[in-house]
Short mmCIF file of C-alpha atoms in Angstrom, two decimals:
data_model
loop_
_atom_site.label_atom_id
_atom_site.label_comp_id
_atom_site.label_asym_id
_atom_site.label_seq_id
_atom_site.Cartn_x
_atom_site.Cartn_y
_atom_site.Cartn_z
CA MET J 1 0.00 0.01 -0.04
CA SER J 2 1.28 3.41 -0.86
CA ILE J 3 1.72 6.09 1.75
CA THR J 4 -1.33 8.07 0.27
CA SER J 5 -3.45 4.85 0.26
CA ARG J 6 -2.38 4.18 3.95
CA SER J 7 -3.24 7.80 5.04
CA LEU J 8 -6.66 7.51 3.32
CA ALA J 9 -7.37 4.35 5.07
CA THR J 10 -6.26 5.72 8.46
CA PHE J 11 -8.35 8.79 8.03
CA ALA J 12 -11.50 6.76 6.97
CA LEU J 13 -11.05 4.54 10.09
CA ALA J 14 -10.86 7.66 12.40
CA CYS J 15 -14.03 9.08 10.79
CA CYS J 16 -15.79 5.90 11.27
CA GLY J 17 -14.89 5.86 14.98
CA LEU J 18 -16.32 9.44 15.36
CA GLY J 19 -19.49 8.66 13.43
CA LEU J 20 -18.74 11.21 10.87
CA VAL J 21 -18.73 9.10 7.59
CA ALA J 22 -21.92 8.12 5.90
CA GLY J 23 -22.44 4.33 5.66
CA CYS J 24 -19.93 3.65 8.33
CA GLY J 25 -20.81 0.13 9.72
CA GLY J 26 -23.43 -0.33 7.11
CA GLY J 27 -25.89 2.26 8.58
CA ALA J 28 -27.23 5.69 7.92
CA SER J 29 -25.24 8.89 8.92
CA ALA J 30 -25.12 9.25 12.66
CA LYS J 31 -26.94 12.28 13.95
CA PRO J 32 -26.06 14.04 17.31
CA GLU J 33 -28.73 13.57 20.15
CA ILE J 34 -30.16 16.79 21.41
CA VAL J 35 -31.19 16.85 24.95
CA TYR J 36 -33.37 19.67 26.13
CA LYS J 37 -32.83 20.42 29.77
CA SER J 38 -35.49 21.73 32.21
CA SER J 39 -35.99 25.52 32.49
CA GLY J 40 -37.81 25.22 35.80
CA SER J 41 -41.22 23.86 34.95
CA ASP J 42 -39.87 20.33 34.47
CA GLN J 43 -37.47 18.41 36.73
CA ALA J 44 -34.35 17.22 35.29
CA GLY J 45 -33.61 13.44 35.59
CA GLY J 46 -30.44 11.99 36.95
CA ASN J 47 -28.85 11.56 33.43
CA GLY J 48 -29.59 15.16 32.59
CA SER J 49 -32.78 14.39 30.31
CA ALA J 50 -35.91 16.24 30.84
CA VAL J 51 -38.60 14.43 32.90
CA PRO J 52 -42.15 15.18 31.90
CA VAL J 53 -44.29 16.86 34.56
CA ALA J 54 -47.90 16.00 34.55
CA ALA J 55 -50.43 18.79 34.80
CA ILE J 56 -51.98 19.33 38.15
CA ASP J 57 -55.70 18.19 37.98
CA GLY J 58 -57.81 20.89 39.91
CA THR J 59 -57.54 23.24 42.63
CA GLY J 60 -58.60 23.74 46.17
CA THR J 61 -58.53 26.37 48.97
CA PHE J 62 -55.97 27.04 51.81
CA THR J 63 -57.36 28.82 54.93
CA GLY J 64 -56.54 29.42 58.51
CA THR J 65 -55.51 31.72 61.38
CA VAL J 66 -52.33 32.96 62.84
CA GLN J 67 -52.59 33.63 66.68
CA LEU J 68 -50.46 34.85 69.51
CA THR J 69 -50.25 32.69 72.60
CA GLY J 70 -50.11 34.76 75.89
CA THR J 71 -50.90 38.32 76.59
CA ALA J 72 -50.61 40.85 73.70
CA PRO J 73 -48.67 44.02 74.69
CA PRO J 74 -50.19 47.45 73.92
CA PRO J 75 -48.84 49.07 70.78
CA ASP J 76 -46.33 51.92 71.31
CA VAL J 77 -47.62 55.30 70.46
CA ILE J 78 -45.19 56.89 67.81
CA VAL J 79 -46.91 60.23 67.37
CA ALA J 80 -49.53 61.28 69.88
CA LYS J 81 -52.68 62.84 68.55
CA GLY J 82 -52.19 66.55 67.56
CA THR J 83 -48.64 66.61 68.63
CA ALA J 84 -46.65 66.18 65.45
CA LYS J 85 -44.09 68.95 65.06
CA ARG J 86 -44.30 69.14 61.39
CA ASP J 87 -47.42 68.51 59.35
CA GLY J 88 -49.34 68.43 62.65
CA GLU J 89 -52.53 69.48 60.65
CA VAL J 90 -52.34 66.02 58.85
CA CYS J 91 -50.16 63.54 60.72
CA ALA J 92 -51.89 62.19 63.81
CA ALA J 93 -54.48 65.14 63.41
CA THR J 94 -57.39 62.77 64.49
CA VAL J 95 -55.78 59.80 65.81
CA ALA J 96 -52.39 58.81 67.27
CA ILE J 97 -49.91 57.12 65.16
CA VAL J 98 -49.02 53.68 66.72
CA ASP J 99 -46.34 51.07 66.01
CA GLN J 100 -47.76 48.67 63.37
CA SER J 101 -44.85 46.20 63.54
CA LEU J 102 -46.89 43.70 65.56
CA GLU J 103 -50.63 44.12 65.42
CA ILE J 104 -52.63 41.86 67.57
CA GLY J 105 -56.53 41.79 67.11
CA GLU J 106 -59.56 39.92 68.04
CA SER J 107 -58.92 36.45 69.59
CA ASN J 108 -55.19 37.33 69.66
CA GLY J 109 -55.03 37.17 65.85
CA ILE J 110 -51.94 38.49 64.29
CA ALA J 111 -52.30 40.78 61.38
CA ASN J 112 -49.87 41.37 58.52
CA ILE J 113 -48.47 37.87 58.37
CA PHE J 114 -47.33 36.84 54.83
CA ILE J 115 -48.22 33.37 53.75
CA PHE J 116 -47.06 32.43 50.29
CA LEU J 117 -45.41 29.79 48.06
CA ASP J 118 -41.81 30.44 47.08
CA LYS J 119 -42.46 29.28 43.54
CA ALA J 120 -45.32 27.92 41.56
CA PRO J 121 -45.33 24.00 41.75
CA PRO J 122 -44.37 22.04 38.60
CA GLY J 123 -47.24 21.30 36.45
CA ALA J 124 -49.51 24.04 37.85
CA GLN J 125 -51.28 26.33 35.45
CA VAL J 126 -50.43 29.94 36.68
CA PRO J 127 -53.28 32.36 35.93
CA ALA J 128 -52.62 35.55 33.99
CA VAL J 129 -51.66 38.87 35.85
CA PRO J 130 -54.68 40.73 36.87
CA THR J 131 -55.54 43.57 34.57
CA GLY J 132 -56.77 45.68 37.41
CA PRO J 133 -54.32 47.63 39.63
CA ALA J 134 -53.54 47.04 43.17
CA VAL J 135 -53.80 50.14 45.38
CA PHE J 136 -51.34 51.42 48.00
CA ASP J 137 -52.61 54.44 49.83
CA GLN J 138 -51.55 56.94 52.43
CA LYS J 139 -53.84 58.47 54.90
CA GLY J 140 -53.08 60.28 58.16
CA CYS J 141 -49.33 59.78 57.33
CA VAL J 142 -49.71 56.01 57.50
CA PHE J 143 -49.36 53.56 54.68
CA ILE J 144 -52.47 51.67 53.82
CA PRO J 145 -52.24 48.44 53.75
CA HIS J 146 -49.34 47.77 56.06
CA ALA J 147 -48.58 44.44 54.39
CA MET J 148 -49.40 43.72 50.72
CA VAL J 149 -48.79 40.93 48.13
CA THR J 150 -48.86 41.91 44.45
CA ARG J 151 -48.08 39.89 41.15
CA THR J 152 -44.96 40.80 39.17
CA ASN J 153 -45.76 43.09 36.34
CA GLN J 154 -49.06 44.12 37.98
CA GLN J 155 -49.66 47.70 38.25
CA VAL J 156 -49.72 49.24 41.72
CA LEU J 157 -51.31 52.58 41.93
CA VAL J 158 -49.61 54.64 44.74
CA LYS J 159 -52.14 57.18 46.09
CA SER J 160 -52.49 59.68 48.97
CA GLY J 161 -55.45 60.91 50.86
CA ASP J 162 -53.29 63.45 52.80
CA ALA J 163 -53.14 67.17 52.18
CA ILE J 164 -49.51 67.08 52.13
CA GLY J 165 -46.86 65.30 49.92
CA HIS J 166 -45.17 62.01 50.71
CA ASN J 167 -42.28 60.07 49.41
CA THR J 168 -42.83 56.38 48.62
CA HIS J 169 -39.47 54.39 48.53
CA THR J 170 -39.22 50.64 48.02
CA PHE J 171 -36.34 48.39 48.88
CA PRO J 172 -36.70 45.22 46.85
CA LYS J 173 -33.67 42.94 46.47
CA ARG J 174 -34.30 41.82 42.85
CA SER J 175 -36.86 44.24 41.19
CA ARG J 176 -36.42 47.67 40.25
CA VAL J 177 -36.36 50.41 43.05
CA PHE J 178 -39.22 52.88 43.19
CA ASN J 179 -38.66 56.23 44.85
CA GLN J 180 -41.19 58.71 43.99
CA LEU J 181 -42.77 61.81 45.40
CA ILE J 182 -46.43 61.50 45.73
CA GLN J 183 -48.38 64.80 45.58
CA ALA J 184 -50.85 65.86 48.20
CA ASN J 185 -54.49 64.35 47.58
CA ASP J 186 -53.38 62.32 44.62
CA ARG J 187 -56.29 60.06 44.12
CA LYS J 188 -55.27 59.18 40.52
CA GLY J 189 -52.27 57.39 41.72
CA PHE J 190 -48.66 57.04 40.53
CA PRO J 191 -48.01 53.72 38.80
CA LEU J 192 -45.56 51.24 40.31
CA ILE J 193 -44.61 47.80 38.74
CA TYR J 194 -42.25 45.19 40.25
CA ASN J 195 -40.59 43.50 37.29
CA ARG J 196 -39.04 40.60 39.18
CA ALA J 197 -40.30 38.11 41.77
CA GLU J 198 -38.89 38.32 45.38
CA ARG J 199 -38.00 35.59 47.82
CA GLU J 200 -39.27 37.49 50.82
CA PRO J 201 -41.23 40.67 51.69
CA PHE J 202 -39.23 43.99 51.74
CA PRO J 203 -39.74 47.24 53.33
CA VAL J 204 -41.38 50.46 51.84
CA LYS J 205 -40.67 53.79 53.42
CA CYS J 206 -41.45 57.43 53.32
CA ASP J 207 -38.13 59.46 53.45
CA MET J 208 -40.14 62.45 54.73
CA HIS J 209 -41.75 60.79 57.64
CA SER J 210 -39.53 58.29 59.32
CA TRP J 211 -42.27 56.34 61.10
CA MET J 212 -44.07 55.52 57.87
CA GLN J 213 -43.21 51.89 56.89
CA ALA J 214 -44.95 49.07 55.15
CA TYR J 215 -43.96 45.87 53.48
CA HIS J 216 -44.53 44.48 49.91
CA LEU J 217 -44.03 41.00 48.39
CA ALA J 218 -43.86 40.57 44.59
CA ILE J 219 -44.50 36.90 43.37
CA ASP J 220 -44.81 35.62 39.91
CA HIS J 221 -48.04 33.55 40.76
CA PRO J 222 -51.15 34.27 42.75
CA TRP J 223 -50.72 31.86 45.79
CA GLY J 224 -49.70 34.32 48.46
CA THR J 225 -51.66 36.68 50.94
CA THR J 226 -51.49 38.39 54.25
CA THR J 227 -53.43 37.85 57.42
CA ASN J 228 -56.23 40.35 58.20
CA ALA J 229 -56.90 42.22 61.59
CA LYS J 230 -58.13 38.98 63.04
CA GLY J 231 -55.21 36.91 61.92
CA GLU J 232 -57.33 35.11 59.27
CA PHE J 233 -56.01 34.25 55.80
CA LYS J 234 -57.52 32.53 52.65
CA ILE J 235 -55.95 31.64 49.40
CA GLU J 236 -58.19 30.18 46.70
CA GLY J 237 -57.37 28.31 43.65
CA VAL J 238 -54.40 26.52 45.06
CA PRO J 239 -52.96 23.76 42.96
CA ALA J 240 -54.30 20.35 44.12
CA THR J 241 -51.03 18.81 45.13
CA SER J 242 -48.44 18.70 48.04
CA LEU J 243 -47.17 22.19 48.63
CA THR J 244 -44.72 24.06 50.97
CA PHE J 245 -45.77 27.36 51.95
CA ARG J 246 -43.63 30.14 53.77
CA VAL J 247 -44.79 32.34 56.81
CA TRP J 248 -42.98 35.60 57.16
CA HIS J 249 -43.33 38.56 59.50
CA GLU J 250 -41.44 41.80 59.93
CA ARG J 251 -40.81 41.14 63.64
CA ALA J 252 -39.87 37.46 63.36
CA GLY J 253 -36.90 36.76 65.49
CA GLY J 254 -36.87 40.51 66.43
CA LYS J 255 -35.66 41.72 63.01
CA GLY J 256 -37.94 40.39 60.46
CA GLY J 257 -37.79 36.92 58.81
CA PHE J 258 -39.45 33.60 58.50
CA LEU J 259 -41.76 32.06 61.20
CA GLU J 260 -42.04 28.98 59.05
CA ARG J 261 -39.91 28.21 56.09
CA ALA J 262 -41.69 24.83 55.31
CA LEU J 263 -45.17 24.72 56.19
CA LYS J 264 -46.24 21.61 54.24
CA ILE J 265 -49.85 20.89 53.29
CA THR J 266 -51.53 18.63 50.85
CA VAL J 267 -54.49 20.23 48.78
CA LYS J 268 -57.25 18.04 47.15
CA LYS J 269 -59.36 18.93 44.30
CA ASP J 270 -62.29 21.17 45.26
CA GLU J 271 -61.49 20.84 48.95
CA THR J 272 -60.41 23.18 51.72
CA VAL J 273 -57.28 22.70 53.95
CA THR J 274 -57.27 24.63 57.23
CA GLN J 275 -54.13 25.32 59.26
CA ASP J 276 -54.23 27.18 62.56
CA LEU J 277 -50.91 28.53 63.48
CA LYS J 278 -49.78 29.76 66.93
CA PHE J 279 -46.61 31.77 67.88
CA ALA J 280 -45.33 33.15 71.16
CA LEU J 281 -44.04 36.72 71.89
CA SER J 282 -40.55 35.33 71.81
CA ASP J 283 -41.05 34.40 68.21
CA PHE J 284 -41.13 38.19 67.52
CA GLY J 285 -38.19 39.08 69.71
CA GLN J 286 -39.93 40.06 72.80
#
């Protein structure tokens, strides 16, 4: 065999081993295998291939209460009625401004507790973002509501019912920061949109009135809420599957954080699951 013939034979064997030569081994041309990895809605298998996730059949409801065990302390008065040195004709003009960081209501119910899913469960159909806006108001130099859950890319209208201006300043970790002067008696509202989902609630402040503070949570699904003045909560349309909720409060551990990171429940189609949670003052740093 000549040098040229020997070189060609060697090259052909090499190509055959790599699967690059048509008809190598008597078969058709080898084609590379393309594996699509999970983007989050599916779970990847141990070999890196995508594992199909079955759609969740139906929804249910998650309700419950959050209560304080023991005696509730009276709220601290931040600005006594009619004593504000600045903007006294508006701030605390008719009622005193009290500390809202731990609000205890009827039957020792704890208000402003956030209860939410960190992420939508695999296979769940996430409803579209509401077309109607949420409303974040200001009255008597107090934010209303004190705790609020909103969807990412849902419009929030920041309004004011006070005869003085306010500054609304948000402090998200992932989304765009909002820092805007809100004019006196603005009932039309200034639009605010959170463009990314957050892992936990974040503070909202007024740089003009230091006591004004609230908390927002932006999530990319509808399965989150806050407790009302009686410590009650209700989340409808919850995917019928095993779920892990998070429970968060601004005073948890004395500085804000999770009361429960993994509250596990199982929701069945067209049924209601109820959880009554109890926490002590020590859980809130007292």
